[in-house]
Coordinates of C-alpha atoms in Angstrom, one line a residue:
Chain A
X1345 CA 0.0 0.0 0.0
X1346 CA 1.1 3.7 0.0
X1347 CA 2.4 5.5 2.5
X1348 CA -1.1 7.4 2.5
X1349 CA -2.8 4.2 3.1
X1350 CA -0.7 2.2 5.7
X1351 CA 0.1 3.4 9.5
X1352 CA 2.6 5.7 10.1
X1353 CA 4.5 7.7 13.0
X1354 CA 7.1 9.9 13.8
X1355 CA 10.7 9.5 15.1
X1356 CA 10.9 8.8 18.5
X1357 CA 13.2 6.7 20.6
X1358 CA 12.4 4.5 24.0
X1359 CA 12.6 6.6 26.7
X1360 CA 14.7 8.9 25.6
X1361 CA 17.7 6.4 24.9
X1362 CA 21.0 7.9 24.3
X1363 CA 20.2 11.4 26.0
X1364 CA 22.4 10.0 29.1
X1365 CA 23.1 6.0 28.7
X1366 CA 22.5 3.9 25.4
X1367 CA 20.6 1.0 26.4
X1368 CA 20.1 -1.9 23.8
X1369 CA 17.0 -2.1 22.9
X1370 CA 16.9 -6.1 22.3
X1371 CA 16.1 -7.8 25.6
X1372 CA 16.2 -11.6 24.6
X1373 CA 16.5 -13.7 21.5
X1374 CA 15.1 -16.7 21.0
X1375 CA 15.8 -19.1 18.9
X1376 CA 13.5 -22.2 18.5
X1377 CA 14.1 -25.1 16.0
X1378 CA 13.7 -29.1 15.8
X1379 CA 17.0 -31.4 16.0
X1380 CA 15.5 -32.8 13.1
X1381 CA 14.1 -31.0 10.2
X1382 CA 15.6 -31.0 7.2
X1383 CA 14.5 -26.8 7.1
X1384 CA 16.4 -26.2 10.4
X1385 CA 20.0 -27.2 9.6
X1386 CA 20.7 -23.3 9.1
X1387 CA 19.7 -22.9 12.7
X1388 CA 21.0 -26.1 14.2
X1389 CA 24.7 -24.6 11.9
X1390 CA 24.5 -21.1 13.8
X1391 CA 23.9 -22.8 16.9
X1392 CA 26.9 -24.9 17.1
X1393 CA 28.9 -22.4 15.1
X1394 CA 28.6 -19.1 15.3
X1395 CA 26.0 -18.7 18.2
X1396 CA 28.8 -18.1 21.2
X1397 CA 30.3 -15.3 19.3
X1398 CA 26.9 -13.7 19.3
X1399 CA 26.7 -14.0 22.7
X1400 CA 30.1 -12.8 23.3
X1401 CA 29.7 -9.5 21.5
X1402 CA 26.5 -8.2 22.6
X1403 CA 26.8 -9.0 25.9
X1404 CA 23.4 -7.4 27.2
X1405 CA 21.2 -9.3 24.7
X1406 CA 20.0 -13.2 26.8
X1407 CA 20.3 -15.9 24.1
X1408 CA 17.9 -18.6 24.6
X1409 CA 18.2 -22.0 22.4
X1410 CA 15.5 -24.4 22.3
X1411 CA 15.8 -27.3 20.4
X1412 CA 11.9 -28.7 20.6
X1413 CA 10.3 -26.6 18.5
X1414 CA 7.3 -28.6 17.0
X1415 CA 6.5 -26.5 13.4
X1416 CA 9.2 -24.1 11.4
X1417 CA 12.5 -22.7 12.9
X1418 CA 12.0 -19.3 13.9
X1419 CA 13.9 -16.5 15.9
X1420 CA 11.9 -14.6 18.7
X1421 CA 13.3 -11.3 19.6
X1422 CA 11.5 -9.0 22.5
X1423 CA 12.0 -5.5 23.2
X1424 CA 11.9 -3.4 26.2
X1425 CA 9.0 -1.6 25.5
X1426 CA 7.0 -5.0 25.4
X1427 CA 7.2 -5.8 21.2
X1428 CA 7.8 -8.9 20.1
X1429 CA 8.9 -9.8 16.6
X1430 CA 8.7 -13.2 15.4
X1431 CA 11.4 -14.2 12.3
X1432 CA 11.1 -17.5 10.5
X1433 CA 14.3 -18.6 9.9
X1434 CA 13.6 -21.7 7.4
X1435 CA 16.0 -23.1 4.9
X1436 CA 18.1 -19.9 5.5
X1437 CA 22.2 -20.5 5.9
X1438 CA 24.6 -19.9 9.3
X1439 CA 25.3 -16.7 7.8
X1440 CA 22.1 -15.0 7.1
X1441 CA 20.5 -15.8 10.8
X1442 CA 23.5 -14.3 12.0
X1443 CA 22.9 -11.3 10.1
X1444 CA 19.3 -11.4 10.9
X1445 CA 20.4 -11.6 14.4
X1446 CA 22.3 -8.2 14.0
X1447 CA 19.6 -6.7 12.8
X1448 CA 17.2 -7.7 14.9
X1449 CA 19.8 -6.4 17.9
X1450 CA 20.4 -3.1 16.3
X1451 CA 16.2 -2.7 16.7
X1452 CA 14.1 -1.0 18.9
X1453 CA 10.9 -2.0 19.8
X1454 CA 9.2 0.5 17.5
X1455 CA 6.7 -0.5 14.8
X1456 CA 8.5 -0.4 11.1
X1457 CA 6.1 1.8 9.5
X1458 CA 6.0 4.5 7.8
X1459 CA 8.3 7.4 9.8
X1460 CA 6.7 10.9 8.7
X1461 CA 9.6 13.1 9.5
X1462 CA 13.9 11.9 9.8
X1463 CA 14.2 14.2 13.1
X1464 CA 12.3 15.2 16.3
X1465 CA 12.9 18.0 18.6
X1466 CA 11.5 19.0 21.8
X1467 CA 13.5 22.2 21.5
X1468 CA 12.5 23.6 18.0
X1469 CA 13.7 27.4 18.3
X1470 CA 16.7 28.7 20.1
X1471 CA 16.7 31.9 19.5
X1472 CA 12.5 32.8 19.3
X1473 CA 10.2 31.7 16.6
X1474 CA 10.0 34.2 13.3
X1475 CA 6.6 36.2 13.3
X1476 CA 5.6 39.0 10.6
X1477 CA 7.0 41.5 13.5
X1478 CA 10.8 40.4 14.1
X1479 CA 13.2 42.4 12.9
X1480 CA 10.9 45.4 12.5
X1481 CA 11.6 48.7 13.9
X1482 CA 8.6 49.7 16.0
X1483 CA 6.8 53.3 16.4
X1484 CA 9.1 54.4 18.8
X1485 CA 12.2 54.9 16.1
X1486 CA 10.8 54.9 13.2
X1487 CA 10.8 58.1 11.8
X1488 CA 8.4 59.4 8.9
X1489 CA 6.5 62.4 7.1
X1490 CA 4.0 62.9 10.1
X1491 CA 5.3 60.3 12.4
X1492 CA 8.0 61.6 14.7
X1493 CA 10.6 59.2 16.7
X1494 CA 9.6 59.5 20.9
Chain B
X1242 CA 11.0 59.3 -37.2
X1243 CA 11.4 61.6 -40.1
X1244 CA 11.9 60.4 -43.7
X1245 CA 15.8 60.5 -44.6
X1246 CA 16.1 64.0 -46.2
X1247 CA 15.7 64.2 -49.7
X1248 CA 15.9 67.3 -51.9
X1249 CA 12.4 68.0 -53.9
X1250 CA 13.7 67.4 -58.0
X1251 CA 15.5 64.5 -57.4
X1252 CA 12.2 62.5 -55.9
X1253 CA 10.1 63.5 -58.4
X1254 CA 12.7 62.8 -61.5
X1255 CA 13.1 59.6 -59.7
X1256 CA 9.4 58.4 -59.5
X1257 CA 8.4 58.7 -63.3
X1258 CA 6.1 60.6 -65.4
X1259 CA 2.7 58.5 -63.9
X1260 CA 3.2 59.1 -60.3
X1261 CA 4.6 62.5 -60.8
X1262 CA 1.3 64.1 -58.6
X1263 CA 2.4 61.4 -56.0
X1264 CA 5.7 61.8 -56.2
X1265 CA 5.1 65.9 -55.7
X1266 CA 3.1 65.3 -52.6
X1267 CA 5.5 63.3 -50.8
X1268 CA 8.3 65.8 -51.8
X1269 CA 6.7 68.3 -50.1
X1270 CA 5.6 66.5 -47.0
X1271 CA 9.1 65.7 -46.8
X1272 CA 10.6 69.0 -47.2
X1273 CA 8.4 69.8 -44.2
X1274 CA 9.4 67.1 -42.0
X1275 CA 12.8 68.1 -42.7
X1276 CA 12.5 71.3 -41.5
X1277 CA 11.0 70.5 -38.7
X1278 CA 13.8 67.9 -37.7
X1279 CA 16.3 70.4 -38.1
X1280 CA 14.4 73.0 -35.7
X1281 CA 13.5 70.5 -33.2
X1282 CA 17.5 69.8 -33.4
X1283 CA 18.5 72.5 -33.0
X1284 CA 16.3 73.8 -30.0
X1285 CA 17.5 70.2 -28.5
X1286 CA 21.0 71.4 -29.2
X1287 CA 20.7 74.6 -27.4
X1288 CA 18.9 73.4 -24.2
X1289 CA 21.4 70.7 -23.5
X1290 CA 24.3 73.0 -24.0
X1291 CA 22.5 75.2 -21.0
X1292 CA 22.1 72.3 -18.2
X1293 CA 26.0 71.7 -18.3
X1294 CA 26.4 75.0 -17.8
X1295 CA 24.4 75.4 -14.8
X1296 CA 23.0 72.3 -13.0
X1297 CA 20.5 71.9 -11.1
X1298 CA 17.9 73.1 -13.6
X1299 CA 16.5 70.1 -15.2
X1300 CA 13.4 69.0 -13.6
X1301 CA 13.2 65.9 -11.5
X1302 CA 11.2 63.0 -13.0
X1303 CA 10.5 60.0 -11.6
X1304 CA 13.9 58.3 -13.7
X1305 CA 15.9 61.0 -12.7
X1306 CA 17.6 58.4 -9.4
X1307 CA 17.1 54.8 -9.5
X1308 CA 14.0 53.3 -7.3
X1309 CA 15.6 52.4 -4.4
X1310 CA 17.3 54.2 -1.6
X1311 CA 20.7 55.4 -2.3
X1312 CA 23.0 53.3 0.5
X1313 CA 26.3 55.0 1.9
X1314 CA 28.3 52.6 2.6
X1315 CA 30.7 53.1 6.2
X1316 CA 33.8 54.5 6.5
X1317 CA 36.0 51.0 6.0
X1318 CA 38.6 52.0 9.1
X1319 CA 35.4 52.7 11.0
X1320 CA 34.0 49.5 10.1
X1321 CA 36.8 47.2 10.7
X1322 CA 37.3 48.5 14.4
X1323 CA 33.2 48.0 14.9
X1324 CA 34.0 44.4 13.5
X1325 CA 36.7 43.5 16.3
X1326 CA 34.9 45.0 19.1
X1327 CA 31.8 42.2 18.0
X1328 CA 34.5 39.8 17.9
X1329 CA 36.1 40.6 20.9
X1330 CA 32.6 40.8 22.7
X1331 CA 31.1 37.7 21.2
X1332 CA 34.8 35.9 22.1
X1333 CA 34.2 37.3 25.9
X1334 CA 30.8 35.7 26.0
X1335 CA 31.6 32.8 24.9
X1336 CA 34.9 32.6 27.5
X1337 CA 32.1 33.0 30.1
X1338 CA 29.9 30.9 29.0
X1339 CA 27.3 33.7 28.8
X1340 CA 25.0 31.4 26.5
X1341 CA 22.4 28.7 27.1
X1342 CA 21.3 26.3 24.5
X1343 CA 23.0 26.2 20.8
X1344 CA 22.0 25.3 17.7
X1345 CA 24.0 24.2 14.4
X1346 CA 23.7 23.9 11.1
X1347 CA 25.5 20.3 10.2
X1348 CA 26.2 18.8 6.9
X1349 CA 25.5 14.9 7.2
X1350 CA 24.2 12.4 4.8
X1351 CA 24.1 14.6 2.0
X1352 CA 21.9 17.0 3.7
X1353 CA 22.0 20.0 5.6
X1354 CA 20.4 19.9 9.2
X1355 CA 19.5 21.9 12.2
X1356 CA 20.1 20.3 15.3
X1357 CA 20.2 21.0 19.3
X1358 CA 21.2 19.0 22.0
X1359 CA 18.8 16.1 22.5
X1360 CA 17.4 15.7 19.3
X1361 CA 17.0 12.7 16.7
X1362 CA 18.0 12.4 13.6
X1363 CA 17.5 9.5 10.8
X1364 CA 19.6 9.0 8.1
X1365 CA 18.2 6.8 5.4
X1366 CA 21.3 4.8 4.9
X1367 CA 24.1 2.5 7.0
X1368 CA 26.6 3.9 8.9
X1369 CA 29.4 1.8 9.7
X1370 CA 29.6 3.0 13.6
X1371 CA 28.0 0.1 15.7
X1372 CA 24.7 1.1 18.0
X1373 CA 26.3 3.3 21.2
X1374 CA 28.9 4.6 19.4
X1375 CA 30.1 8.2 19.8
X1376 CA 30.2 10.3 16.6
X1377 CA 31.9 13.8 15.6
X1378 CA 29.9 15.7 13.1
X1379 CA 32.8 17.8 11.1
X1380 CA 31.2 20.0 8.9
X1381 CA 29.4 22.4 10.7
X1382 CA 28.0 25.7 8.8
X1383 CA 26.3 27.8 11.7
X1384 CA 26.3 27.8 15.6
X1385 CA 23.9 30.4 16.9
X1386 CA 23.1 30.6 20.6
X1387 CA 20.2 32.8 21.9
X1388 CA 22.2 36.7 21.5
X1389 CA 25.4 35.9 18.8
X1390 CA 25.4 33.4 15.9
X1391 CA 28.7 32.1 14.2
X1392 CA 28.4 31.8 10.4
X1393 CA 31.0 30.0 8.7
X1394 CA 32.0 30.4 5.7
X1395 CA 31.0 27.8 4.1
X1396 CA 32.2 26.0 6.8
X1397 CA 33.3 26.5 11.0
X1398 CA 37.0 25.8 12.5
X1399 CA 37.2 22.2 14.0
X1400 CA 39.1 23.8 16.8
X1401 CA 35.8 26.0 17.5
X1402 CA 32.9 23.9 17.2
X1403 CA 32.5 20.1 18.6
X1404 CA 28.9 18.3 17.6
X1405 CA 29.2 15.2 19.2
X1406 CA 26.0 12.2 18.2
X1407 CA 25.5 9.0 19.3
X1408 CA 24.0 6.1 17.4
X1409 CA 20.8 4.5 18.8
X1410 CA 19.5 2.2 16.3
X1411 CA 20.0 0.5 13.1
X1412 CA 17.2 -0.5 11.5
X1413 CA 15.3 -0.9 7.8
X1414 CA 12.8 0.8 6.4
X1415 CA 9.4 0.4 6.3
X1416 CA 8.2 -1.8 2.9
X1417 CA 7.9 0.5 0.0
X1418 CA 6.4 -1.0 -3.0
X1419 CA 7.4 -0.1 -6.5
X1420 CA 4.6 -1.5 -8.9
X1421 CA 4.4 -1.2 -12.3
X1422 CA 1.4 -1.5 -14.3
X1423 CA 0.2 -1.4 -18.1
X1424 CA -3.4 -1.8 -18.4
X1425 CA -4.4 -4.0 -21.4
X1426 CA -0.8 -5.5 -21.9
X1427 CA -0.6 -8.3 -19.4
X1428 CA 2.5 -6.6 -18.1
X1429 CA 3.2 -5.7 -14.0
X1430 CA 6.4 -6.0 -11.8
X1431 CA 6.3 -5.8 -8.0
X1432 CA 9.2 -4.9 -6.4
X1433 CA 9.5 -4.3 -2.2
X1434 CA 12.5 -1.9 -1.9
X1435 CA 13.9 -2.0 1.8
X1436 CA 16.2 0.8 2.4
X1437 CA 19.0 0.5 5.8
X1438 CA 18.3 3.4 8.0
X1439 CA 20.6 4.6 11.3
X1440 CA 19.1 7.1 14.1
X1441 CA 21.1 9.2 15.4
X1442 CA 20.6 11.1 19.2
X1443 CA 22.7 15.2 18.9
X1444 CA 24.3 14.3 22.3
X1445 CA 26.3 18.0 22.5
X1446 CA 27.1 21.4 20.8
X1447 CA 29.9 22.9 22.4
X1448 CA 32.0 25.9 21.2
X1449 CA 35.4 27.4 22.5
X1450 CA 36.5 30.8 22.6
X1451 CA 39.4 31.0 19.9
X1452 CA 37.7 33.9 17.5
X1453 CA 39.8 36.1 16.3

């Protein structure tokens, strides 16, 4: 659909993150596959290869594993402000759940829609908003035909 | 205008014998516009030779001075000491931190942005800094605070401005869909463009006092 007729918002971050502290946004990653399936030997790959040095460099993401999943092989990721986003991850290679898993970590919890604006500010004039009269010498200077400075 | 001047016989010996009436006319009417250019000439001759003699008499129309206000421009020695007492005084504020919040006009992605501290900014491409990392925005063209503003031309001194930006997030964009369609030719191509985009938080704006 267009941007017209989908949802849309405006830039904002969680809590205003990166004003003091950044604070990942990613809280925990799932990732849920069968021992099994033919589909999950991407997943079951990652795991054994490349899944520790996930771990390693994002330190304040949890990485859960769960090798029981029932139907597809699928990454769950949840955000601090509560979202969660569910990735299927069948018949994909080592390498693209890892990027996948990058992505998801570089997230925030914020709906991918539409973003109306690239910047937000609380603080939109510094030194007072223009209006018709700035800049405009007023009756007490200006000095005309009939109209005589005070 | 006047016909070029042309003495009587030789117009009508040059016409022929049928136009000869015709050719008499215009002679005539010739002869008398021809007179009159010379007078009007002349009188022309003798008023302009009276202005440069003594100015002041020609009457003033309305394209006698241009439109708009005539502008006298200030003595340059004058001026150039008004300029370093603004420097020196906009230096002494800034020494004393006499300012609160700044603003800046940054160059970044391509585009030209004003920013203060605590704002967000999204750039519709990757940037290769991870998410938390601390960035230096360079290419700053104006820091204005709420009583002096510090144009630069184009750009401002490293050594006086510092616009300092961390990233936050590191996402894609939303799914645009680029269709295309011919009616009555059995032809359409779907196409979901995803575009990288990096938000950036302003974290400072800080200037030092090193105008000179």
């Amino acid at each position: 659909m267009t941007g017209r007729g989908s949802p849309s918002r405006f830039l904002a971050a969680v809590l205003h993150n990166g004003v003091g502290r950044y604070v990942r946004q990613l809280q925990r990653l799932q990732l849920l596959f069968s021992p099994t399936a033919a589909d999950a030997r991407g997943a079951r790959q990652f795991v054994e290869e490349t899944a520790l040095d996930f771990a390693r460099r994002h330190p304040d993401v949890v990485l859960y594993v769960s090798a029981r999943s029932d139907g597809a092989p699928r990454l769950l990721a949840e955000y601090l402000n509560g979202t969660v986003r569910e990735v299927l991850v069948t018949s994909k290679t080592s390498e693209e759940i890892a990027q996948l898993a990058t992505k998801l970590a570089g997230q925030s919890g914020l709906d991918i829609v539409r973003i109306r604006k690239p910047f937000h500010t609380a603080n939109p004039s510094v030194q007072g908003q223009w209006h018709p009269l700035t800049n405009k010498p007023s009756a007490l200077t200006v000095q005309g035909p009939r109209l005589q400075p005070q | 205008m006047a016909p070029p001047l042309r003495p009587a016989g030789t117009s009508a010996s040059g016409a022929g014998v049928g136009v000869t009436a015709m050719a008499v006319v215009t002679a005539v009417g010739a002869r008398r516009r021809a007179a009159a250019f010379l007078l009007s000439s002349a009188v022309r001759h003798q008023s302009s030779q009276s202005t440069s003699l003594q100015e002041g008499l020609v009457a003033k129309t309305s394209l006698t001075s241009p439109p708009w206000p005539k502008v006298k421009l200030p003595d340059p020695v004058e001026e150039a000491k008004y300029h370093a007492e603004v420097v020196q005084k906009v230096n002494k504020m800034i020494a004393m931190g006499q300012y609160g919040r700044l603003f800046a006009v940054v160059h970044f992605a391509s585009k030209q942005w004003k920013i203060t501290s605590e704002d967000l900014i999204m750039m519709d491409n990757a940037l290769e800094a991870e998410c938390g990392d601390r960035i230096r925005m360079e290419k700053v063209l104006l820091v204005g605070a709420d009583d002096f503003t510090l144009i630069g031309r184009p750009l401002l001194g490293k050594d006086l401005v510092r616009v300092e930006a961390t990233v936050i997030e590191k996402t894609e964009s939303w799914p645009k869909i680029n269709m295309r369609f011919w009616k009555r030719h059995n032809y359409q191509r779907k196409r979901i463009i995803v575009n990288p985009q990096t938000v950036l938080r302003i974290n400072t704006i800080e200037i030092f006092p090193c105008l000179s």
